[in-house]
XYZ file of C-alpha atoms in Angstrom:
735
model
C -17.522 4.116 -46.228
C -14.382 6.247 -45.493
C -12.787 8.501 -48.218
C -9.597 7.266 -49.898
C -6.875 9.478 -51.251
C -3.513 9.232 -52.798
C -0.804 11.690 -51.567
C 2.841 12.195 -51.088
C 3.927 13.164 -47.682
C 5.365 16.755 -47.804
C 6.207 17.875 -44.094
C 5.212 17.577 -40.528
C 3.494 20.596 -38.938
C 3.122 19.261 -35.396
C 3.940 16.067 -33.731
C 3.552 14.783 -30.235
C 6.538 12.466 -29.576
C 4.749 10.548 -26.927
C 1.342 9.930 -28.410
C 2.456 10.147 -32.034
C -0.391 12.367 -32.818
C 0.584 14.280 -36.030
C -0.404 17.267 -38.215
C 1.194 16.729 -41.702
C 1.035 18.203 -45.053
C 0.381 15.890 -48.077
C 0.322 16.779 -51.722
C -2.690 15.080 -53.671
C -1.285 12.753 -56.243
C -4.437 12.475 -58.412
C -5.132 16.249 -58.337
C -4.118 18.166 -61.484
C -3.038 21.161 -59.314
C -1.301 18.973 -56.825
C -2.703 20.908 -53.998
C -1.659 20.204 -50.473
C -3.988 19.120 -47.739
C -3.633 18.902 -44.067
C -3.748 15.444 -42.615
C -4.198 14.710 -38.769
C -4.102 11.546 -36.903
C -1.688 8.981 -35.284
C 1.215 8.497 -37.554
C 4.849 7.271 -37.281
C 7.684 9.219 -38.845
C 7.136 9.174 -42.768
C 9.873 9.406 -45.356
C 9.302 12.516 -47.576
C 8.119 12.327 -51.186
C 6.713 8.672 -50.539
C 3.416 8.022 -52.030
C 0.754 6.934 -49.624
C -2.913 5.731 -49.885
C -4.817 7.452 -47.024
C -8.191 6.125 -45.443
C -10.202 8.530 -43.375
C -12.622 11.390 -43.444
C -12.611 15.136 -44.183
C -13.437 17.019 -41.073
C -13.957 20.644 -40.234
C -11.834 22.009 -37.455
C -13.542 25.133 -35.707
C -9.941 26.905 -35.582
C -7.989 25.391 -38.422
C -10.599 24.515 -41.131
C -10.849 21.734 -43.451
C -8.577 18.685 -42.553
C -8.395 14.994 -43.325
C -8.653 12.687 -40.249
C -6.864 9.486 -41.124
C -8.021 6.055 -39.800
C -5.396 3.873 -41.886
C -2.817 4.146 -44.511
C -0.687 1.952 -46.931
C 2.524 2.900 -48.704
C 2.061 2.600 -52.502
C 4.986 2.019 -54.466
C 5.026 4.119 -57.936
C 4.461 2.677 -61.300
C 5.370 5.375 -63.855
C 8.869 5.908 -64.746
C 9.224 9.410 -63.432
C 7.770 8.525 -60.033
C 9.752 5.211 -59.870
C 13.009 7.220 -60.516
C 12.085 9.780 -57.914
C 11.385 6.998 -55.373
C 14.669 5.187 -55.910
C 16.736 8.214 -55.779
C 14.986 9.325 -52.485
C 15.888 9.222 -48.836
C 14.914 5.438 -48.556
C 17.749 4.507 -50.931
C 20.931 6.368 -49.745
C 23.643 6.339 -52.195
C 21.763 5.280 -55.140
C 21.268 8.808 -56.674
C 19.221 10.026 -59.807
C 21.376 8.985 -62.452
C 21.750 5.325 -61.204
C 18.026 5.272 -60.571
C 17.283 6.119 -64.140
C 19.620 3.376 -65.225
C 17.693 0.971 -63.183
C 14.371 1.826 -64.614
C 15.807 1.774 -68.063
C 17.336 -1.608 -67.614
C 14.442 -3.447 -65.695
C 11.514 -1.449 -66.878
C 8.519 -0.039 -64.795
C 7.858 -3.409 -63.212
C 11.396 -3.132 -61.445
C 9.973 -3.540 -57.925
C 7.916 -6.667 -58.770
C 10.637 -8.414 -60.426
C 13.172 -7.645 -57.501
C 10.630 -8.877 -54.925
C 10.162 -12.063 -56.856
C 13.715 -12.697 -57.562
C 16.250 -10.601 -55.590
C 19.189 -11.960 -57.413
C 18.018 -10.419 -60.677
C 20.037 -7.328 -59.551
C 23.268 -9.065 -60.292
C 22.516 -9.106 -63.908
C 22.858 -5.321 -64.253
C 26.387 -4.093 -65.190
C 28.273 -1.929 -62.510
C 26.101 -3.152 -59.654
C 28.104 -3.302 -56.568
C 27.294 -4.968 -53.388
C 26.728 -1.762 -51.504
C 24.215 -0.591 -53.967
C 22.503 -4.096 -54.121
C 21.961 -4.081 -50.356
C 20.558 -0.714 -50.236
C 18.083 -1.631 -52.945
C 17.039 -4.871 -51.310
C 16.600 -3.269 -47.894
C 14.417 -0.660 -49.391
C 12.400 -3.112 -51.606
C 12.069 -6.201 -49.543
C 11.982 -5.056 -45.867
C 8.696 -3.368 -45.548
C 8.668 -0.953 -42.540
C 7.859 -2.745 -39.205
C 5.136 -0.375 -38.369
C 3.457 -0.595 -41.700
C 3.423 -4.321 -41.475
C 1.814 -4.041 -38.173
C -0.804 -1.600 -39.159
C -1.756 -3.937 -42.123
C -2.025 -6.880 -39.882
C -3.864 -5.247 -36.866
C -6.304 -3.428 -39.121
C -7.547 -6.578 -40.382
C -8.777 -7.479 -36.915
C -10.591 -3.961 -36.322
C -7.800 -2.431 -34.302
C -7.747 1.381 -35.130
C -4.603 3.145 -36.060
C -4.676 5.080 -32.645
C -4.335 1.763 -30.781
C -1.849 0.438 -33.223
C 0.259 3.482 -32.537
C -0.112 2.745 -28.798
C 1.228 -0.733 -29.335
C 4.149 0.600 -31.379
C 5.060 3.103 -28.630
C 5.138 0.172 -26.029
C 6.731 -2.489 -28.022
C 8.586 -0.699 -30.827
C 9.575 -2.753 -33.860
C 8.730 -5.992 -31.908
C 4.872 -4.968 -31.651
C 3.742 -7.443 -34.522
C 5.956 -10.451 -33.247
C 4.991 -9.930 -29.609
C 1.417 -9.876 -30.171
C 1.388 -12.666 -32.590
C 3.120 -14.713 -29.928
C 0.790 -13.739 -27.211
C -2.102 -11.481 -27.817
C -3.282 -11.680 -24.166
C -0.220 -9.897 -23.239
C -2.209 -6.667 -24.143
C -4.457 -7.212 -21.193
C -1.596 -7.006 -18.880
C 0.632 -4.459 -20.596
C -1.556 -2.052 -22.454
C -3.897 0.078 -20.384
C -7.502 0.275 -21.745
C -7.222 -3.055 -23.834
C -9.229 -5.729 -22.199
C -10.389 -9.122 -22.734
C -12.826 -8.400 -25.552
C -10.063 -6.893 -27.843
C -7.547 -9.571 -26.795
C -10.112 -12.362 -27.757
C -10.859 -10.728 -31.050
C -7.229 -10.799 -31.955
C -6.341 -14.276 -30.558
C -9.377 -16.128 -31.837
C -8.535 -14.601 -35.313
C -5.066 -15.907 -35.106
C -6.174 -19.384 -34.167
C -5.901 -19.276 -30.273
C -8.486 -21.594 -28.717
C -10.706 -20.522 -25.766
C -8.906 -22.670 -23.266
C -5.399 -21.612 -24.188
C -3.006 -20.973 -21.070
C -2.354 -17.461 -22.045
C -6.323 -16.721 -22.174
C -6.692 -18.393 -18.718
C -3.909 -16.393 -17.142
C -5.148 -13.062 -18.570
C -8.568 -13.770 -17.653
C -7.665 -14.286 -13.985
C -5.769 -11.049 -13.706
C -8.636 -9.298 -15.492
C -11.119 -10.843 -13.209
C -9.388 -9.388 -10.065
C -9.521 -5.798 -11.293
C -12.896 -6.104 -12.844
C -14.255 -7.327 -9.538
C -12.565 -4.600 -7.631
C -14.266 -1.909 -9.720
C -17.630 -3.643 -9.787
C -17.525 -4.076 -5.940
C -15.544 -0.826 -4.845
C -13.375 -3.183 -2.866
C -9.528 -2.815 -2.923
C -9.072 -6.591 -2.755
C -10.869 -10.040 -3.221
C -10.819 -12.970 -0.877
C -8.987 -15.757 -2.340
C -11.960 -18.256 -2.119
C -14.048 -15.632 -4.136
C -11.598 -15.274 -6.730
C -11.303 -18.776 -7.232
C -15.037 -19.386 -7.450
C -15.420 -16.733 -10.088
C -12.453 -18.143 -12.120
C -13.953 -21.813 -11.962
C -17.239 -20.468 -13.438
C -15.288 -19.975 -16.680
C -12.491 -22.655 -16.447
C -12.179 -25.876 -14.738
C -8.426 -25.991 -14.337
C -5.342 -23.913 -13.883
C -6.327 -21.485 -11.146
C -3.474 -22.463 -8.702
C -0.990 -22.387 -11.507
C -1.925 -19.055 -13.012
C -2.263 -17.427 -9.734
C 1.216 -18.405 -8.709
C 2.628 -17.206 -11.895
C 0.920 -13.648 -11.534
C 1.980 -13.340 -7.883
C 5.533 -14.208 -8.939
C 5.328 -11.534 -11.849
C 3.993 -9.168 -9.161
C 0.882 -8.574 -11.097
C -1.248 -9.913 -8.169
C -0.395 -9.421 -4.428
C -1.522 -12.149 -1.756
C -1.684 -11.035 1.955
C -3.278 -13.658 4.285
C -6.506 -14.527 2.666
C -6.771 -11.355 0.404
C -5.784 -10.932 -3.126
C -5.123 -7.475 -4.789
C -4.651 -6.373 -8.351
C -1.261 -4.722 -8.238
C -2.815 -1.234 -8.964
C -4.794 -1.231 -5.804
C -2.075 -2.719 -3.615
C 0.436 -0.113 -4.883
C -2.018 2.776 -4.233
C -2.557 1.910 -0.648
C 1.219 1.168 0.017
C 2.286 4.335 -1.752
C -0.344 6.662 0.191
C 0.879 5.077 3.372
C 4.621 5.421 2.800
C 4.284 8.853 1.575
C 2.242 10.064 4.592
C 4.398 8.278 6.927
C 7.254 10.462 6.010
C 5.677 13.630 5.104
C 6.906 16.312 4.706
C 10.322 15.779 3.667
C 10.931 19.493 4.405
C 8.487 21.504 6.615
C 7.582 25.100 6.062
C 8.947 27.650 8.561
C 6.541 27.711 11.456
C 4.095 30.599 12.065
C 4.406 31.862 15.760
C 0.925 30.859 17.394
C 0.466 34.053 19.236
C 0.417 36.030 15.964
C -2.187 34.025 14.254
C -5.426 35.384 15.982
C -4.267 38.925 14.982
C -3.447 37.630 11.380
C -6.861 36.106 11.082
C -8.637 39.159 12.091
C -7.038 41.006 9.250
C -7.838 38.424 6.793
C -11.459 38.470 7.960
C -11.527 42.370 7.415
C -9.844 42.153 4.157
C -12.452 39.388 2.693
C -15.316 40.648 4.644
C -16.330 37.685 6.883
C -16.352 36.780 10.395
C -15.155 33.335 11.543
C -16.899 31.306 14.275
C -14.646 29.546 16.924
C -14.507 26.309 14.853
C -13.593 28.247 11.596
C -10.790 30.016 13.345
C -9.654 26.743 14.918
C -9.454 25.302 11.228
C -7.243 28.167 10.172
C -5.061 27.929 12.974
C -4.793 24.073 12.696
C -3.733 24.418 9.109
C -0.949 26.615 10.050
C 0.201 24.558 12.995
C 0.153 21.063 11.097
C 1.527 19.853 8.050
C -1.607 17.885 6.782
C -5.118 18.658 7.854
C -8.594 17.396 6.682
C -11.464 19.842 6.727
C -14.852 18.240 6.555
C -18.405 19.381 6.994
C -21.923 19.324 5.356
C -23.268 21.967 2.801
C -23.548 25.427 3.823
C -21.075 25.054 6.592
C -18.552 27.402 5.190
C -15.568 25.051 4.011
C -14.867 27.274 1.057
C -14.985 30.299 3.095
C -12.333 28.848 5.424
C -10.262 27.828 2.521
C -10.393 31.331 0.924
C -9.119 32.698 4.159
C -6.187 30.017 4.518
C -5.113 30.818 0.900
C -5.177 34.598 1.534
C -3.258 34.310 4.677
C -0.606 31.691 3.209
C 0.111 34.080 0.334
C 0.737 36.812 2.856
C 3.024 34.712 5.199
C 4.663 32.712 2.398
C 4.875 35.104 -0.771
C 7.483 33.153 -2.573
C 5.856 29.803 -2.095
C 3.400 28.174 -4.840
C -0.134 26.960 -4.116
C -2.247 24.455 -6.295
C -5.891 24.060 -5.667
C -7.394 20.949 -7.440
C -10.528 18.754 -7.719
C -11.438 15.555 -9.399
C -13.702 16.969 -12.027
C -13.823 20.114 -14.193
C -17.096 21.280 -12.696
C -15.782 20.975 -9.027
C -12.471 22.635 -9.969
C -14.420 25.587 -11.546
C -16.626 26.024 -8.652
C -13.775 25.799 -6.149
C -12.074 28.711 -8.133
C -15.144 30.782 -8.022
C -15.843 30.316 -4.361
C -12.236 30.767 -3.289
C -11.412 33.397 -6.009
C -8.260 31.422 -6.669
C -7.242 29.358 -9.595
C -8.061 25.829 -9.424
C -7.745 22.875 -11.938
C -8.593 19.049 -12.109
C -6.210 16.787 -10.707
C -5.625 15.181 -14.204
C -4.639 18.569 -15.517
C -2.276 19.264 -12.677
C -0.682 15.919 -13.199
C -0.503 16.397 -16.941
C -2.245 13.189 -17.630
C -1.843 11.329 -20.984
C -5.009 9.767 -22.211
C -3.192 7.258 -24.474
C -1.177 5.693 -21.786
C -3.105 6.525 -18.764
C 0.001 7.894 -17.294
C 0.969 11.322 -15.709
C 3.622 13.661 -16.942
C 4.196 14.954 -13.367
C 5.475 12.145 -11.182
C 8.290 11.085 -8.942
C 10.858 11.934 -11.622
C 9.089 15.131 -12.703
C 7.674 16.407 -9.393
C 5.135 19.322 -8.880
C 6.940 22.607 -7.999
C 4.386 23.191 -5.191
C 4.585 24.093 -1.433
C 0.852 23.912 -0.745
C -1.634 21.418 -2.148
C -5.222 21.877 -1.451
C -7.614 19.046 -2.866
C -11.495 19.665 -2.784
C -14.093 16.974 -3.029
C -11.938 14.282 -1.399
C -14.908 11.987 -1.087
C -14.757 11.713 -4.925
C -11.047 10.679 -5.147
C -10.004 7.009 -5.474
C -6.848 5.810 -3.876
C -5.115 5.092 -7.221
C -5.637 8.790 -8.366
C -4.563 10.098 -4.978
C -1.380 7.839 -4.983
C -0.357 9.324 -8.226
C -0.849 12.783 -6.958
C 1.344 12.049 -3.961
C 4.038 10.520 -6.136
C 4.434 13.992 -7.761
C 4.259 15.784 -4.233
C 7.665 15.241 -3.041
C 8.430 18.987 -2.779
C 4.995 19.761 -1.158
C 5.156 21.012 2.460
C 1.637 21.356 3.448
C -1.589 19.444 2.264
C -5.225 20.381 2.870
C -7.751 17.840 2.035
C -11.520 19.071 1.923
C -14.587 16.806 1.614
C -17.741 15.565 2.949
C -17.381 11.987 4.341
C -21.257 11.448 4.269
C -21.430 11.577 0.481
C -20.880 8.879 -2.042
C -17.509 7.219 -2.344
C -15.615 7.297 -5.477
C -16.619 5.490 -8.667
C -13.374 3.535 -8.779
C -12.297 1.121 -5.832
C -11.745 2.293 -2.428
C -12.917 4.828 0.002
C -10.094 7.241 0.431
C -11.595 10.026 2.501
C -13.297 7.608 5.014
C -10.049 5.704 5.553
C -7.973 8.803 6.151
C -10.579 9.933 8.695
C -10.781 6.358 10.229
C -7.306 5.892 10.831
C -7.301 8.832 13.331
C -3.690 10.019 12.340
C -4.429 13.284 10.891
C -5.766 16.434 12.483
C -9.559 16.844 11.354
C -11.619 19.934 11.694
C -15.379 19.443 11.144
C -17.650 22.330 10.546
C -21.110 21.873 11.716
C -22.860 25.305 11.991
C -25.122 26.159 9.045
C -24.572 29.655 7.618
C -26.794 29.777 4.607
C -29.879 31.508 5.794
C -31.139 32.729 2.375
C -33.083 31.072 -0.507
C -31.933 27.339 -0.338
C -31.452 27.069 3.408
C -34.271 24.580 3.687
C -32.318 22.273 1.403
C -29.327 22.558 3.594
C -31.411 21.947 6.796
C -32.828 18.744 5.206
C -29.401 17.576 4.163
C -28.056 17.814 7.663
C -31.058 16.172 9.110
C -30.258 13.315 6.837
C -26.501 13.468 7.328
C -27.212 13.478 11.195
C -29.737 10.752 11.048
C -32.489 12.905 12.722
C -35.488 12.426 10.467
C -37.717 13.925 13.066
C -36.293 17.289 12.102
C -37.358 16.989 8.520
C -39.744 19.600 7.317
C -40.921 20.405 3.773
C -41.351 24.045 2.906
C -40.804 26.509 0.320
C -37.195 25.492 -0.669
C -38.190 21.722 -0.304
C -41.224 20.337 -2.087
C -42.513 16.703 -1.987
C -45.021 15.962 -4.638
C -46.706 12.664 -4.053
C -47.207 10.510 -7.058
C -47.413 6.839 -8.210
C -46.836 5.004 -11.330
C -46.871 7.140 -14.598
C -47.876 10.102 -12.411
C -44.218 10.450 -11.189
C -42.934 11.073 -14.572
C -45.895 13.598 -15.282
C -45.030 15.405 -12.045
C -41.421 15.788 -12.991
C -42.325 17.102 -16.480
C -44.819 19.540 -14.934
C -42.035 20.752 -12.546
C -39.718 21.133 -15.051
C -42.008 22.972 -17.439
C -42.841 25.424 -14.671
C -39.106 25.926 -13.719
C -38.234 26.800 -17.255
C -40.368 30.036 -16.899
C -37.726 31.141 -14.232
C -34.521 29.186 -14.927
C -32.527 28.130 -17.848
C -32.071 24.297 -18.780
C -28.560 24.190 -17.581
C -29.714 25.488 -14.016
C -32.300 22.627 -13.699
C -31.066 19.115 -12.836
C -33.009 15.843 -12.543
C -31.126 13.201 -10.673
C -32.001 9.472 -10.537
C -30.631 6.405 -8.789
C -30.535 4.130 -11.835
C -30.518 3.925 -15.600
C -33.459 1.593 -16.128
C -37.045 1.582 -14.977
C -40.200 3.615 -15.416
C -38.562 6.753 -13.853
C -34.959 5.836 -14.528
C -32.382 7.980 -16.247
C -32.848 6.729 -19.816
C -36.720 7.070 -19.740
C -36.533 10.544 -18.135
C -33.967 11.872 -20.593
C -36.184 10.816 -23.534
C -39.049 12.685 -21.983
C -37.289 15.600 -20.845
C -35.540 15.893 -24.257
C -38.933 16.297 -25.972
C -40.029 18.897 -23.373
C -36.883 21.083 -23.284
C -35.600 20.441 -26.803
C -38.399 19.240 -29.148
C -37.599 18.360 -32.650
C -37.749 21.034 -35.221
C -37.302 21.744 -38.804
C -34.141 23.498 -38.465
C -32.616 21.124 -35.833
C -30.552 18.319 -37.092
C -30.712 14.872 -35.303
C -28.440 11.931 -35.097
C -29.489 8.450 -33.784
C -26.718 6.936 -31.372
C -27.152 3.670 -29.578
C -30.827 3.740 -28.198
C -31.250 7.659 -28.211
C -31.156 10.744 -30.422
C -28.607 13.530 -30.405
C -30.412 16.800 -31.292
C -28.956 20.141 -31.779
C -29.581 22.254 -28.590
C -29.480 19.312 -26.457
C -27.811 19.317 -22.906
C -25.306 16.609 -22.830
C -22.894 14.983 -20.318
C -19.220 14.080 -20.823
C -18.609 10.428 -19.466
C -14.750 10.095 -20.106
C -11.937 12.465 -19.413
C -10.469 13.975 -22.626
C -7.552 15.957 -21.333
C -6.535 17.090 -24.801
C -9.750 18.751 -25.314
C -9.892 20.076 -21.681
C -13.090 18.248 -21.057
C -13.649 15.872 -18.186
C -15.863 13.210 -16.761
C -19.122 14.895 -15.389
C -18.871 18.084 -17.529
C -22.064 19.324 -18.947
C -22.223 21.116 -22.187
C -24.669 22.033 -25.051
C -24.721 20.277 -28.477
C -24.371 23.226 -30.661
C -23.983 21.434 -34.300
C -24.528 18.142 -35.875
C -22.438 17.914 -39.174
C -23.958 15.001 -41.171
C -22.495 16.186 -44.666
C -20.571 12.821 -44.677
C -23.266 10.334 -43.778
C -20.530 7.580 -42.911
C -18.656 9.942 -40.569
C -21.009 12.543 -38.799
C -19.438 14.810 -36.334
C -20.847 16.667 -33.285
C -19.842 20.057 -31.921
C -20.264 20.586 -28.071
C -19.810 23.840 -26.190
C -18.504 23.298 -22.801
C -18.691 26.882 -21.329
C -16.992 28.431 -24.583
C -14.694 25.350 -25.188
C -15.796 23.906 -28.300
C -15.091 20.117 -28.640
C -15.520 18.070 -31.716
C -16.463 14.471 -31.634
C -16.248 11.692 -34.302
C -18.367 8.592 -34.146
C -15.606 7.033 -32.349
C -16.030 9.309 -29.313
C -20.063 9.514 -29.473
C -20.057 6.971 -26.662
C -18.332 9.624 -24.512
C -21.603 11.639 -24.477
C -25.043 11.120 -23.072
C -28.049 13.261 -22.744
C -27.885 15.268 -19.474
C -31.315 16.401 -18.772
C -31.390 13.509 -16.181
C -28.164 12.138 -14.721
C -26.959 9.731 -11.998
C -26.248 10.940 -8.454
C -22.578 9.849 -8.873
C -22.304 12.033 -12.066
C -23.612 15.003 -10.182
C -20.886 15.063 -7.431
C -18.838 18.250 -7.358
C -21.526 20.266 -8.835
C -24.367 22.448 -7.711
C -27.712 23.205 -9.466
C -30.203 26.101 -8.515
C -33.014 23.361 -8.763
C -32.668 19.676 -8.282
C -35.517 17.250 -9.009
C -35.388 13.580 -7.869
C -37.910 10.569 -8.050
C -38.444 8.060 -5.225
C -40.436 5.009 -6.475
C -40.646 1.274 -5.185
C -38.556 -0.021 -8.112
C -35.531 2.041 -7.337
C -35.526 1.508 -3.580
C -33.034 -1.331 -3.757
C -30.429 1.306 -5.140
C -31.179 3.951 -2.695
C -29.552 4.632 0.729
C -28.923 7.437 3.031
C -25.538 8.301 1.448
C -27.074 8.447 -2.066
C -29.941 10.642 -0.993
C -27.745 12.960 0.964
C -25.409 13.344 -1.909
C -28.246 14.254 -4.384
C -29.916 16.584 -1.963
C -26.902 18.621 -1.263
C -26.397 19.320 -5.075
C -29.436 21.739 -4.794
C -28.295 25.394 -4.074
C -31.615 26.960 -4.035
C -34.654 24.620 -4.468
C -35.322 20.982 -4.178
C -38.204 18.969 -5.499
C -38.890 15.215 -4.422
C -41.391 13.321 -6.496
C -42.922 9.993 -5.603
C -43.460 7.881 -2.525
C -42.725 9.306 0.771
C -42.239 5.995 2.434
C -39.593 5.048 -0.119
C -37.791 8.378 0.809
C -37.897 7.722 4.577
C -36.858 3.998 4.029
C -33.833 5.291 1.885
C -32.603 7.742 4.512
C -32.908 5.076 7.188
C -30.715 2.545 5.248
C -27.011 2.681 5.710
C -24.747 1.904 2.657
C -26.098 -0.563 0.500
C -22.553 -1.863 -0.384
C -20.031 -1.776 2.285
C -16.566 -1.347 0.701
C -13.667 -3.413 1.909
C -10.270 -1.941 1.851
C -7.040 -2.067 3.929
C -5.771 1.480 3.680
C -7.217 2.527 7.125
C -5.137 -0.566 8.708
C -2.031 0.288 6.840
C -2.126 4.033 7.931
C -2.999 3.184 11.536
C -0.316 0.530 11.664
C -2.566 -2.305 12.325
C -1.531 -3.927 9.011
C 2.303 -4.082 9.087
C 4.390 -3.263 5.985
C 4.193 -6.389 3.621
C 7.061 -8.255 2.220
C 5.954 -7.131 -1.048
C 7.549 -4.055 -2.697
C 5.692 -1.626 -5.097
C 5.965 -3.009 -8.448
C 8.949 -2.025 -10.554
C 9.932 -3.597 -13.899
C 13.468 -4.292 -12.713
C 12.886 -5.874 -9.385
C 13.284 -9.577 -8.566
C 10.013 -11.420 -8.536
C 9.078 -13.251 -5.504
C 9.056 -16.951 -4.762
C 5.954 -19.143 -4.679
C 3.647 -18.888 -1.695
C 1.533 -21.394 0.046
C -2.042 -21.487 -1.038
């Protein structure tokens, strides 16, 4: 159970006006010394000297020490005479004053509040009570704060104070009334709240499973969930109807029409889009059609060869013909895409571009960004220029899933460089472009042969496929030291030339079957630990289930790499154990903690002093992040991870199983992506036939989007506008 304290609010130390995250000081009411404590959590503006009952847990912050993290609170009216007088003469009752408050308590007694709440007219009995004072008293004693009512109500349905504060931020004082009227509006209007939460609220309030609000919200939710699952930016109308009719037998046409009129769904021909996916495609197209709004002063072409030679001498490299072409094309064009497989020198070219740009445009600003923290760090190290995640660059707000940098608050940049473009989805790229009105040059870097983004769309493939933008593809392999065999294998797969595949010192294939696959992986890791640290060894797998899946391998590798011990604390979460010293993977972006999806860290401490609210401390390259149980689901063991989660990273040693039971998940793109994560050595384990079948298989899932057609002009501008709250909604369309 959570701890419960009574305390008076003293002052606010810190408050985020957007998220309501607050650091406050409270004076403990039941403590003889009346000592003050620090309370942290999502809170509204509180009245001073008011008594509250706080529920939550004591936590230890590595920098600020002991704090009380609040989960819920209620205002407690005072019952003793002195406290009651102080309360009635406080800021909640302007104009009452201490003398009149004392008279009130003397006249009505300590149960004054209860008496007035039961019979407001009792105030007329007191001598010298005027209308102004009566109104102030009634307002303070009868009208409970709207937010406090909302917190009390929503808490009964299991909604945490953090989400309640999000509702208050969106709906203001009307939060409670709006949700009581239609709890399914949360699916539409509150990012991160889905049908499960809405159903919990609605069913608790007496809404039935066939309520019209539920049908409409389900249809909208279905369109986005289906896109996320399939990777497509749209569904065909017939497919959406079929999915809807699995749950309900009526209402499809009616609710589809309503959602289109409200501009939450968009229909083009026989395609239906969730508005976020449609808006992303249209935003990208419109931005790139008019980019740049203001070009940079051009560089004289005849000067570039000499300038490039000076850069080569400065950074100690020699570019080949195509690499020189890449640099020259960049300075000649407003936007350029640089592609190529591993080891072809993409970052070497970027380093030269940045160096020369800084010389030619010394007053202009540059930003290098990538979709993950590890990719940004790697880009920074290779180019020797600061880089950040896209979310950090755009000042992403976790609570609202919005960006602080946008069309109204643009980035003050002249050159935007984005790496690992294959990982970026259209929605994120569209938001990056919205904030890039002042940008004058864009360089996109990526490898189109890698896996597409986790979210819907195939941005890089569509940008390349529209044939509108200059593309320079690097093909020559430069890495001729340890790890070059890995590069050659990757290119043989990328170019579909399996006859060139050779296994040698850098690339090994250990043939095994059944339980022998896992034994071979464990043996390989055990031997590798004699040379490398745990963090330098990465096992990748195609899926979570199965005998050689991520979950099973993590259990086995945890026992090998970090066995239990008398001085190691453990904590069970879900179906696995966290153990001090574990290698762990971050699954969600936490911008406030500067940790992002795909980051890998070390679990350095488990604090189980409070059995009801244990905490984890994870070290991400000297960035210590604390997790309460609410965020344990953001972590997973990382001895073995999925290929998707490895994108943007490199490891000295990569190990990957190939078994019959995961063949249905494997294709050329996945195998190529996995192999190109290894920088020095690669060990493949299992069935060779499965490996060769996998690299001969094209994409298991073909993604359907319309971004390429919009960019190339094959799909003309729609009659729909990008969703704006103030716009006129559209008339009905013919099904």
